[in-house]
Coordinates of C-alpha atoms in Angstrom, one line a residue:
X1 CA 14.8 -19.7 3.7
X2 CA 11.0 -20.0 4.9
X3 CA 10.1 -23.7 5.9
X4 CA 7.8 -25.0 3.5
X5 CA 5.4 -26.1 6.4
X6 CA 3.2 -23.3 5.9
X7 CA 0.3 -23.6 8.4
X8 CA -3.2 -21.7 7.0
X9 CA -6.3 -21.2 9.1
X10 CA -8.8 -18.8 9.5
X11 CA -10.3 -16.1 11.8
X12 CA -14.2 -14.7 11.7
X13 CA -15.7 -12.2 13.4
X14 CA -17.1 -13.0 17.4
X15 CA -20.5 -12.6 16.4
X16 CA -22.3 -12.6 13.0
X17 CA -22.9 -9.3 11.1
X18 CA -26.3 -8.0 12.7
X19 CA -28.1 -7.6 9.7
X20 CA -28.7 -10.8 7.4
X21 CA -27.7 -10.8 3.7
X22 CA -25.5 -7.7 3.7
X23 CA -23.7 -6.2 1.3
X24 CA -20.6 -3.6 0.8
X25 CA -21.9 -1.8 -2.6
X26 CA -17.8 -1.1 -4.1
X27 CA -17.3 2.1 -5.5
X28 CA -16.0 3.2 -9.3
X29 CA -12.8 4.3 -7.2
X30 CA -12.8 0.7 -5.6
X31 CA -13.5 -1.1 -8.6
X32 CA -10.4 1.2 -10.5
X33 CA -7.5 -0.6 -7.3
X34 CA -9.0 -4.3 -8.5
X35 CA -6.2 -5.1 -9.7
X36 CA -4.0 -4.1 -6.9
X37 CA -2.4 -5.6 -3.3
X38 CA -1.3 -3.8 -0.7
X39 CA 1.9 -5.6 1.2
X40 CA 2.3 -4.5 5.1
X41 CA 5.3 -6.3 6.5
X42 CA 6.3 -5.5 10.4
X43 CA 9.4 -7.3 12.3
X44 CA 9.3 -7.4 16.1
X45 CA 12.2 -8.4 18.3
X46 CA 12.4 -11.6 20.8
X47 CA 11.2 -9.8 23.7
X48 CA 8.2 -7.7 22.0
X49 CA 6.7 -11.3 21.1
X50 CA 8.6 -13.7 23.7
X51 CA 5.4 -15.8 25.0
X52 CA 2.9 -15.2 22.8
X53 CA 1.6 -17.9 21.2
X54 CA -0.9 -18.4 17.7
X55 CA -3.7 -17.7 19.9
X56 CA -2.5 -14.8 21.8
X57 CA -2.4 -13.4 17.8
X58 CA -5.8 -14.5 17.0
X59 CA -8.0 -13.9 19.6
X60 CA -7.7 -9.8 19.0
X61 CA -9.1 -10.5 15.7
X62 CA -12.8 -11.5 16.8
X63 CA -13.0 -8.3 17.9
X64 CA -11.2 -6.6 15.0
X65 CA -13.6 -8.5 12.8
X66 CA -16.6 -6.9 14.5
X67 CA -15.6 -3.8 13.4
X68 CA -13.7 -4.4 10.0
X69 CA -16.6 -6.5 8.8
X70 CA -16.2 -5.8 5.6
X71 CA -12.5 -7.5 6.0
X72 CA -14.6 -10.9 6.6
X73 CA -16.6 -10.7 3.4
X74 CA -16.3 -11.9 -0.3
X75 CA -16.9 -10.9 -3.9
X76 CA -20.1 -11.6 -5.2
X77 CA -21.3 -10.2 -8.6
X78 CA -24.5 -8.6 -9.5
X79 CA -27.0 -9.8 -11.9
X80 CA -25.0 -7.0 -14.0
X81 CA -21.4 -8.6 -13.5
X82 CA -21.1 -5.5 -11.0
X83 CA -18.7 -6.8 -8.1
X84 CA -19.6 -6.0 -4.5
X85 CA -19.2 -7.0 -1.0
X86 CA -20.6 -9.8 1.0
X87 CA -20.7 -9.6 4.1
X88 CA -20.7 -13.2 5.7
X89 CA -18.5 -13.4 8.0
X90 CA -16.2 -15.7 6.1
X91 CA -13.0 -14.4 8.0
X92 CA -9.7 -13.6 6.9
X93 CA -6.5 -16.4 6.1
X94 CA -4.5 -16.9 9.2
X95 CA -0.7 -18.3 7.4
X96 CA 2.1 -19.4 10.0
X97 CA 5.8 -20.0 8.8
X98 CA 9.0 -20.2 10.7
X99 CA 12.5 -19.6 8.9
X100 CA 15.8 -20.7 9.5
X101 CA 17.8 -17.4 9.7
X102 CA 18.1 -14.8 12.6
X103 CA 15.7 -11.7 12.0
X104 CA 19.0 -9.5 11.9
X105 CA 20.4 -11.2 9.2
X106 CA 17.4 -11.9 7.1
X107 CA 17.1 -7.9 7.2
X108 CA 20.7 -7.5 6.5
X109 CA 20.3 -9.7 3.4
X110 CA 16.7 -8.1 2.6
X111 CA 18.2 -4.1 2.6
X112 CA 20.6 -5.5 -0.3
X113 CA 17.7 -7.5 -2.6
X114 CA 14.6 -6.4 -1.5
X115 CA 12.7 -9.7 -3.2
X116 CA 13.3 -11.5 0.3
X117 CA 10.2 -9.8 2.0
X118 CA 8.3 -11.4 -0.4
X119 CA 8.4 -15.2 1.2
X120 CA 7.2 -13.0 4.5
X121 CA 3.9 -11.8 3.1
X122 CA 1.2 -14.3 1.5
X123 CA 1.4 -13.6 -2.4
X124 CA -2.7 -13.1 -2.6
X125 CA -4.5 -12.5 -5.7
X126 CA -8.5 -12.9 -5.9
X127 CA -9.8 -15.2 -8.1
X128 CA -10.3 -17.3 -10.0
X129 CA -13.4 -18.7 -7.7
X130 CA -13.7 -15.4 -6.3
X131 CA -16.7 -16.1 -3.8
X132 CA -14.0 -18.4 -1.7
X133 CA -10.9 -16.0 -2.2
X134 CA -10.3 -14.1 1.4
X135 CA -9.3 -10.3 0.9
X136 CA -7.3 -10.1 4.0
X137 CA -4.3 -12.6 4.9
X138 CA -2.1 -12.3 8.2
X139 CA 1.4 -14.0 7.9
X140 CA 3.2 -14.5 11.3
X141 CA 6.8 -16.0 10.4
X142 CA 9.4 -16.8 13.5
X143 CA 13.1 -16.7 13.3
X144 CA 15.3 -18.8 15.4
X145 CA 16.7 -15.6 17.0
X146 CA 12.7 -15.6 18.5
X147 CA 12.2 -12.6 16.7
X148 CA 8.9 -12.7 14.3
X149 CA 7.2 -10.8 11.4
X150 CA 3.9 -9.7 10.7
X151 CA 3.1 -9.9 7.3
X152 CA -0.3 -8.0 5.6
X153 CA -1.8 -9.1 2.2
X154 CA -5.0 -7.0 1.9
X155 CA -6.9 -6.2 -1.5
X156 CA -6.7 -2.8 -2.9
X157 CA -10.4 -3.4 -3.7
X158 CA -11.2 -3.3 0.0
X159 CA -9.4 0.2 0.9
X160 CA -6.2 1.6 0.3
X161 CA -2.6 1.7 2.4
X162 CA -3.9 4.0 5.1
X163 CA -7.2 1.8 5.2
X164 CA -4.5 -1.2 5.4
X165 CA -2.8 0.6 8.1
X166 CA -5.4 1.7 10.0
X167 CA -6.7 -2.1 10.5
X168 CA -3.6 -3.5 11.6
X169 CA -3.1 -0.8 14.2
X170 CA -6.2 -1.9 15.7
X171 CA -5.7 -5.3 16.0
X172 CA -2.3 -4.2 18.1
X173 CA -4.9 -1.5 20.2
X174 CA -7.5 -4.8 20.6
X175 CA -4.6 -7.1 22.0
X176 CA -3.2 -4.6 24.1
X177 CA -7.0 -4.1 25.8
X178 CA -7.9 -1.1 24.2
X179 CA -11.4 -1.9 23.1
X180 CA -13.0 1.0 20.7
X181 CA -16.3 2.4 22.5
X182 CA -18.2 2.7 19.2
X183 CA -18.4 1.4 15.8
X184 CA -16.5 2.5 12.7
X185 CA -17.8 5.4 10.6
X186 CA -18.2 5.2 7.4
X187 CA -16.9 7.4 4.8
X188 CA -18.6 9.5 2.6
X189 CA -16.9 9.2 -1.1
X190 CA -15.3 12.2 -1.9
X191 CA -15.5 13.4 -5.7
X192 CA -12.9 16.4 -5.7
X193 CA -13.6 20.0 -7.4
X194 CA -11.0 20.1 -10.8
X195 CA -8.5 22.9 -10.4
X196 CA -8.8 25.9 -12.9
X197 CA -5.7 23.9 -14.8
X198 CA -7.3 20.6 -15.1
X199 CA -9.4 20.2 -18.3
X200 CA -11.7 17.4 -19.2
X201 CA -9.1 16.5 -21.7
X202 CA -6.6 16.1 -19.4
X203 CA -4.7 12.2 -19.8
X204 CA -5.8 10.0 -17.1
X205 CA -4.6 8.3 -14.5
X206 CA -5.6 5.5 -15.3
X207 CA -4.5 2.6 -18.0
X208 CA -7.5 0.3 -19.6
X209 CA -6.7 -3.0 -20.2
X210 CA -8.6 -6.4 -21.5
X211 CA -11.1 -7.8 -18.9
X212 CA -9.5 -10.4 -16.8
X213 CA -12.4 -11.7 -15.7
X214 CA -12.8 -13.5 -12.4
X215 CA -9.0 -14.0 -11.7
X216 CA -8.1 -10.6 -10.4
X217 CA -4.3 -10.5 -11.7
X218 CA -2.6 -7.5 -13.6
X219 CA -1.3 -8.2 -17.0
X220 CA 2.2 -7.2 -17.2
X221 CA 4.6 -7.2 -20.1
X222 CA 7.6 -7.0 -18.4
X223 CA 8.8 -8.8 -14.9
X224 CA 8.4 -6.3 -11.8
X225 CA 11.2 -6.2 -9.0
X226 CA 10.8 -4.5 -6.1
X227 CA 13.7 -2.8 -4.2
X228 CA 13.6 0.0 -1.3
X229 CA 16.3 2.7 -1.0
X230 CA 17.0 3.9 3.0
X231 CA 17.3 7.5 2.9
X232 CA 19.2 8.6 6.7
X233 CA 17.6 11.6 8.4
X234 CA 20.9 13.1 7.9
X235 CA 20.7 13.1 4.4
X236 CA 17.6 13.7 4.1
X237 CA 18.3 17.2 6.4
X238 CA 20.7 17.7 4.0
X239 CA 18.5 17.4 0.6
X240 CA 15.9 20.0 2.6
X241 CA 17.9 22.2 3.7
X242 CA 19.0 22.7 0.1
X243 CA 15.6 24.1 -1.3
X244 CA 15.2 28.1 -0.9
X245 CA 11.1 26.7 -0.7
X246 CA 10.2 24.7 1.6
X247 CA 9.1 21.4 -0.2
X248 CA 8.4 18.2 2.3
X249 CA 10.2 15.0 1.8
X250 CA 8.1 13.6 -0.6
X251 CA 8.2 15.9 -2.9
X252 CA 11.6 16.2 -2.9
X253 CA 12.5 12.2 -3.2
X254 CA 9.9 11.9 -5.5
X255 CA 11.3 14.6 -7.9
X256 CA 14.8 13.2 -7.4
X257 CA 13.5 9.6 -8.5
X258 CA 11.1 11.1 -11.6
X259 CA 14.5 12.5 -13.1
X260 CA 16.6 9.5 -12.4
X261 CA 14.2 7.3 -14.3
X262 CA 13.6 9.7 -17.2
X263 CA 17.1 9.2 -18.1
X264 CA 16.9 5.4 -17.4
X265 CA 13.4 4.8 -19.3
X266 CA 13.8 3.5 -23.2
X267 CA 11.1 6.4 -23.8
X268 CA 11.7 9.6 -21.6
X269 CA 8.6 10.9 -23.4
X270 CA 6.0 8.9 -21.0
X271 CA 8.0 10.2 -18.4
X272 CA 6.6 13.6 -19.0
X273 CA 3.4 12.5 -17.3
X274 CA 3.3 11.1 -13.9
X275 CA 0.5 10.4 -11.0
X276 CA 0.6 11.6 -7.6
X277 CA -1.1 9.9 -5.2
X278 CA -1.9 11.6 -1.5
X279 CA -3.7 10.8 1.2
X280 CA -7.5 12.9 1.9
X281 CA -7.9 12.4 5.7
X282 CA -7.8 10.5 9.1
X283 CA -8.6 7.1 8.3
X284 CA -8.3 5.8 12.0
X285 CA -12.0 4.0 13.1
X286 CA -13.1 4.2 9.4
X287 CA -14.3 1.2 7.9
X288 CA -11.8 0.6 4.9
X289 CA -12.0 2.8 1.7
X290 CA -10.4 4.3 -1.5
X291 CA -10.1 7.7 -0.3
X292 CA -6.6 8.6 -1.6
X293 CA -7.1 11.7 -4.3
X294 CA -5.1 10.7 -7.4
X295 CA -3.4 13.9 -9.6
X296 CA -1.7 14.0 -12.6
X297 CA 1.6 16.2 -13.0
X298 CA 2.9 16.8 -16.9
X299 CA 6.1 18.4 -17.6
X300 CA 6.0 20.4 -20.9
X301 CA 9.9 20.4 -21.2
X302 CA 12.3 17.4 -21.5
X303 CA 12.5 15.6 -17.5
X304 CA 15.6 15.1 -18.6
X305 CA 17.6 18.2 -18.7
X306 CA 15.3 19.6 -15.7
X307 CA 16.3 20.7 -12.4
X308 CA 15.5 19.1 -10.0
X309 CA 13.6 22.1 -8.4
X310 CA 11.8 22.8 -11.3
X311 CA 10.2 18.9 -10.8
X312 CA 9.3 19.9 -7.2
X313 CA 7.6 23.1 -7.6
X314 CA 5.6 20.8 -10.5
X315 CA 4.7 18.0 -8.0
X316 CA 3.5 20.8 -5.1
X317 CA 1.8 23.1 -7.2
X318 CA 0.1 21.9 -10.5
X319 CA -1.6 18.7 -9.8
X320 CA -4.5 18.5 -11.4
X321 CA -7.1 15.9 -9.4
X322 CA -8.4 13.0 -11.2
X323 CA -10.8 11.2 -8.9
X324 CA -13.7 13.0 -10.9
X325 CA -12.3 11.5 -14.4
X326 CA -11.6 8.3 -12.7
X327 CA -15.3 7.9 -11.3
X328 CA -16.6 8.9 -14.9
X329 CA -14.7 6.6 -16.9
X330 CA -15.2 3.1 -14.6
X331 CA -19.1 4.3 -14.3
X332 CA -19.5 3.8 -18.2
X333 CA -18.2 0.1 -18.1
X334 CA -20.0 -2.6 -19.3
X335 CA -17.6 -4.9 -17.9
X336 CA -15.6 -5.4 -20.9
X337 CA -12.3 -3.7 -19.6
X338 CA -10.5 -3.2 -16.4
X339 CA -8.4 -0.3 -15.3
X340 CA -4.5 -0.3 -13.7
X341 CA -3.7 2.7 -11.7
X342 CA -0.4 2.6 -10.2
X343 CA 1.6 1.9 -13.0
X344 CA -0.3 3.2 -15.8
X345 CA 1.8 5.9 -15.9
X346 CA 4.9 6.2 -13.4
X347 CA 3.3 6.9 -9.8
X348 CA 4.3 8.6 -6.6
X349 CA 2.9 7.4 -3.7
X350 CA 2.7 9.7 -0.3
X351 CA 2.9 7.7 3.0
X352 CA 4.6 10.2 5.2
X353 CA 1.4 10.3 6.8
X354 CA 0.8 6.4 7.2
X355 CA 1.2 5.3 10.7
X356 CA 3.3 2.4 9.9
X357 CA 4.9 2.1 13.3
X358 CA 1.4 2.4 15.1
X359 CA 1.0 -1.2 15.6
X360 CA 2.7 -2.0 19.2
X361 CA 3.5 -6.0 20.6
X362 CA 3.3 -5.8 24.2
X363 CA 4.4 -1.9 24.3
X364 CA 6.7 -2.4 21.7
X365 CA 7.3 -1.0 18.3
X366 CA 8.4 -2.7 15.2
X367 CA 12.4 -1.9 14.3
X368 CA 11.6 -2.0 11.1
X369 CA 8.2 -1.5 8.8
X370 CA 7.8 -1.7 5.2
X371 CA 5.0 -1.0 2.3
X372 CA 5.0 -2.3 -1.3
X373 CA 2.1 -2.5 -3.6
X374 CA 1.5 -5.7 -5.8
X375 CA 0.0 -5.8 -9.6
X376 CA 1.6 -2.6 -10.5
X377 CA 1.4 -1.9 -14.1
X378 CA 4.8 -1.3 -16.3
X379 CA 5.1 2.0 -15.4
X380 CA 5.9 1.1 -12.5
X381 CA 4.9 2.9 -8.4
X382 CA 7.3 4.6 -6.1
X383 CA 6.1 4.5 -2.6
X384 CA 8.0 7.0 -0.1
X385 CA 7.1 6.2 3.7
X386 CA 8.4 7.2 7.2
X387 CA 11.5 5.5 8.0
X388 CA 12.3 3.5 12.1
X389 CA 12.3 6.4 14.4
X390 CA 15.4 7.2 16.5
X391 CA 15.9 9.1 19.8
X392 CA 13.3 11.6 20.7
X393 CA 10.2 10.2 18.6
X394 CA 8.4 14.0 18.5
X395 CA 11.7 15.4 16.7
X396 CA 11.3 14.5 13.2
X397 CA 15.0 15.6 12.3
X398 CA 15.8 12.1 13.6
X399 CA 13.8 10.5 11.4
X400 CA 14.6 9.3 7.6
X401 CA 12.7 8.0 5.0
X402 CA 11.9 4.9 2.8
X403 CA 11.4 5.2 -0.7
X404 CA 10.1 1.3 -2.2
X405 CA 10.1 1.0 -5.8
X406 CA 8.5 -1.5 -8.0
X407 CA 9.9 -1.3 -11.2
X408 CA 10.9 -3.5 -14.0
X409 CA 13.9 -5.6 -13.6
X410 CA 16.2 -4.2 -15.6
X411 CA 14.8 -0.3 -13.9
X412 CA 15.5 -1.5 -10.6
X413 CA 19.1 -2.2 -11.5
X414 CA 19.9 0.5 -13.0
X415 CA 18.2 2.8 -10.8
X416 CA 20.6 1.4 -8.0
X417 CA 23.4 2.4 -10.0
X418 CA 21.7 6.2 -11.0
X419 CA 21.3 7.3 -6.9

């Protein structure tokens, strides 16, 4: 459905990083998403893109580059196997396809099977020469309607989806002329207090696995499938307006979801423990980073025969944070294991926050925007994001959600048939 003449080139900063030889030291947290992708995919109309041309795309990204230098780099190891940063100004993978179908039908066939957004973002994994593999690729596909995508492959390593976000957003801002006045900030890693509930026994969030060595590619015993469920803001009013506390969206698709696949799951018993995953702060004009605060959430009764409000007030009230154990653990490796952490155990991911219709074309918003997460482990992720904003954009009754899973196959089916 894609034309196999894919075109790949690449974009580096305007002007070479200031100072000579230097290096993004990664962070335990970092080090822990290794294993992961993050998949942006945006589709514009004919008339949001009508005249621009491959060069009109690229030339923003000189100036992105600038100030997303650590986008441009590479993975280098220490002397101690300890991966880090480069930053050389090697540039990110520019990928241009055109398909054969009409943007409106490839997203009537995508709402139905999912899989087809995959052919619209690069399928990126670092390694095995990792000191040549880019962390950031930009796929621009045109349908013969004249409609196009924007596709984002970007490293978990580098930052996480708000990170992601964040630096596509700009390169809309840079193309539309509006140049930030200073550089990014950088953040400070956060290591979060642990609630009175949270012991130092507690089960991580986190999965250890076999080194993989310089080919950075999670090992999976089953094969994932990805497939998003559209959730109208009318019935997503209606699941709300339900709860006698007032829970957000998220926790209430999420708890929805968690009981669904406990009865779905061969063992409900690993179902007892899942990982939350929220978002710590602004990430706009911050140089990329891992700042998401994982939490655990353990039922002590069976998921199963829970209600569903019982799963909610769990979620919003007794998450005990993990960044703390997951900075511990990853310190003590010598390098002989690697950690998954969506996946290792099944995990909720919040994006209500994520500015995924932030990036404009020529004053234009995507129709549609989408986030998936590559190299999940067997567990499996659940991502829940805004959904394509209708009428007045300030009211968010008009507004739905997303919820993309990445399950195994035979999960994803049967969890179509569950909701």
């Amino acid at each position: 459905m894609i034309s196999t003449g894919l075109r790949l080139s690449s974009v580096v900063p305007a002007t070479m990083t200031a100072e000579q030889n230097m290096v993004h030291e990664l962070t335990d947290m970092d080090l822990a998403m290794k294993l992961h992708y993050i998949k942006g995919l945006y589709f514009f109309k004919s008339d949001a893109v009508e005249g621009l041309t491959i060069y009109d795309l690229k030339k923003p990204m000189f100036h992105l580059l600038q100030l997303y230098f650590t986008a441009s780099g590479r993975i280098r190891q220490s002397e101690t196997g300890r991966p880090f940063i480069k930053c050389n100004d090697s540039g990110v993978r520019i990928v241009e396809a055109y398909s054969e179908e009409a943007m409106d039908q490839w997203l009537a066939m995508a709402m139905e099977d999912s899989s087809l957004f995959d052919g619209l973002t690069y399928n990126q994994a670092l390694g095995p020469d990792l000191g040549f593999s880019p962390l950031v690729f930009l796929q621009f596909t045109w349908f013969k309607c004249g409609g196009m995508s924007v596709g984002l492959s970007w490293a978990n390593v580098l930052g996480d989806a708000f990170s992601a976000s964040a630096f596509i957003n700009m390169w809309g801002k840079i193309m539309a002329g509006h140049l930030p006045l200073k550089p990014l900030h950088v953040p400070v890693p956060g290591k979060p207090e642990f609630p009175a509930l949270s012991t130092p026994n507690t089960s991580s969030s986190l999965k250890r696995v076999d080194s993989v060595g310089d080919y950075w590619v999670t090992p999976n015993n089953c094969k994932m499938r990805k497939h998003t469920f559209h959730v109208s803001a009318k019935k997503l009013d209606h699941l709300l307006s339900k709860q006698s506390t007032k829970f957000s969206a998220f926790e209430v698709l999420s708890a929805i979801i968690w009981k669904s696949l406990s009865k779905i799951k061969e063992n409900s018993e690993q179902t007892r423990r899942v990982t939350i995953c929220t978002n710590s702060h602004e990430r706009e004009y911050e140089i990329p980073s891992n700042n998401m605060v994982l939490s655990t959430v353990e039922a002590d009764f069976l998921v199963t025969e829970a209600d569903v409000s019982e799963l909610m007030e769990l979620i919003l009230n007794r998450r005990a944070e993990k960044n703390g154990i997951v900075e511990e653990m990853k310190g003590l490796e010598s390098g002989s294991s690697d950690f998954i952490a969506y996946g290792a155990n099944l995990t909720f991911v919040n994006l209500e926050e994520a500015e995924i219709y932030g990036l404009e074309l020529k004053g234009q918003k995507a129709v549609y925007a989408n986030y998936s997460i590559d190299g999940v482990g067997d567990e499996g992720v659940v991502l829940v994001l805004p959904g394509p904003k209708y009428g007045n954009e300030e009211a968010n009754i008009h507004r739905g959600r997303l919820v993309t899973v990445v399950l195994s196959e035979n999960e994803v089916a049967q969890l179509k048939t569950e909701l």
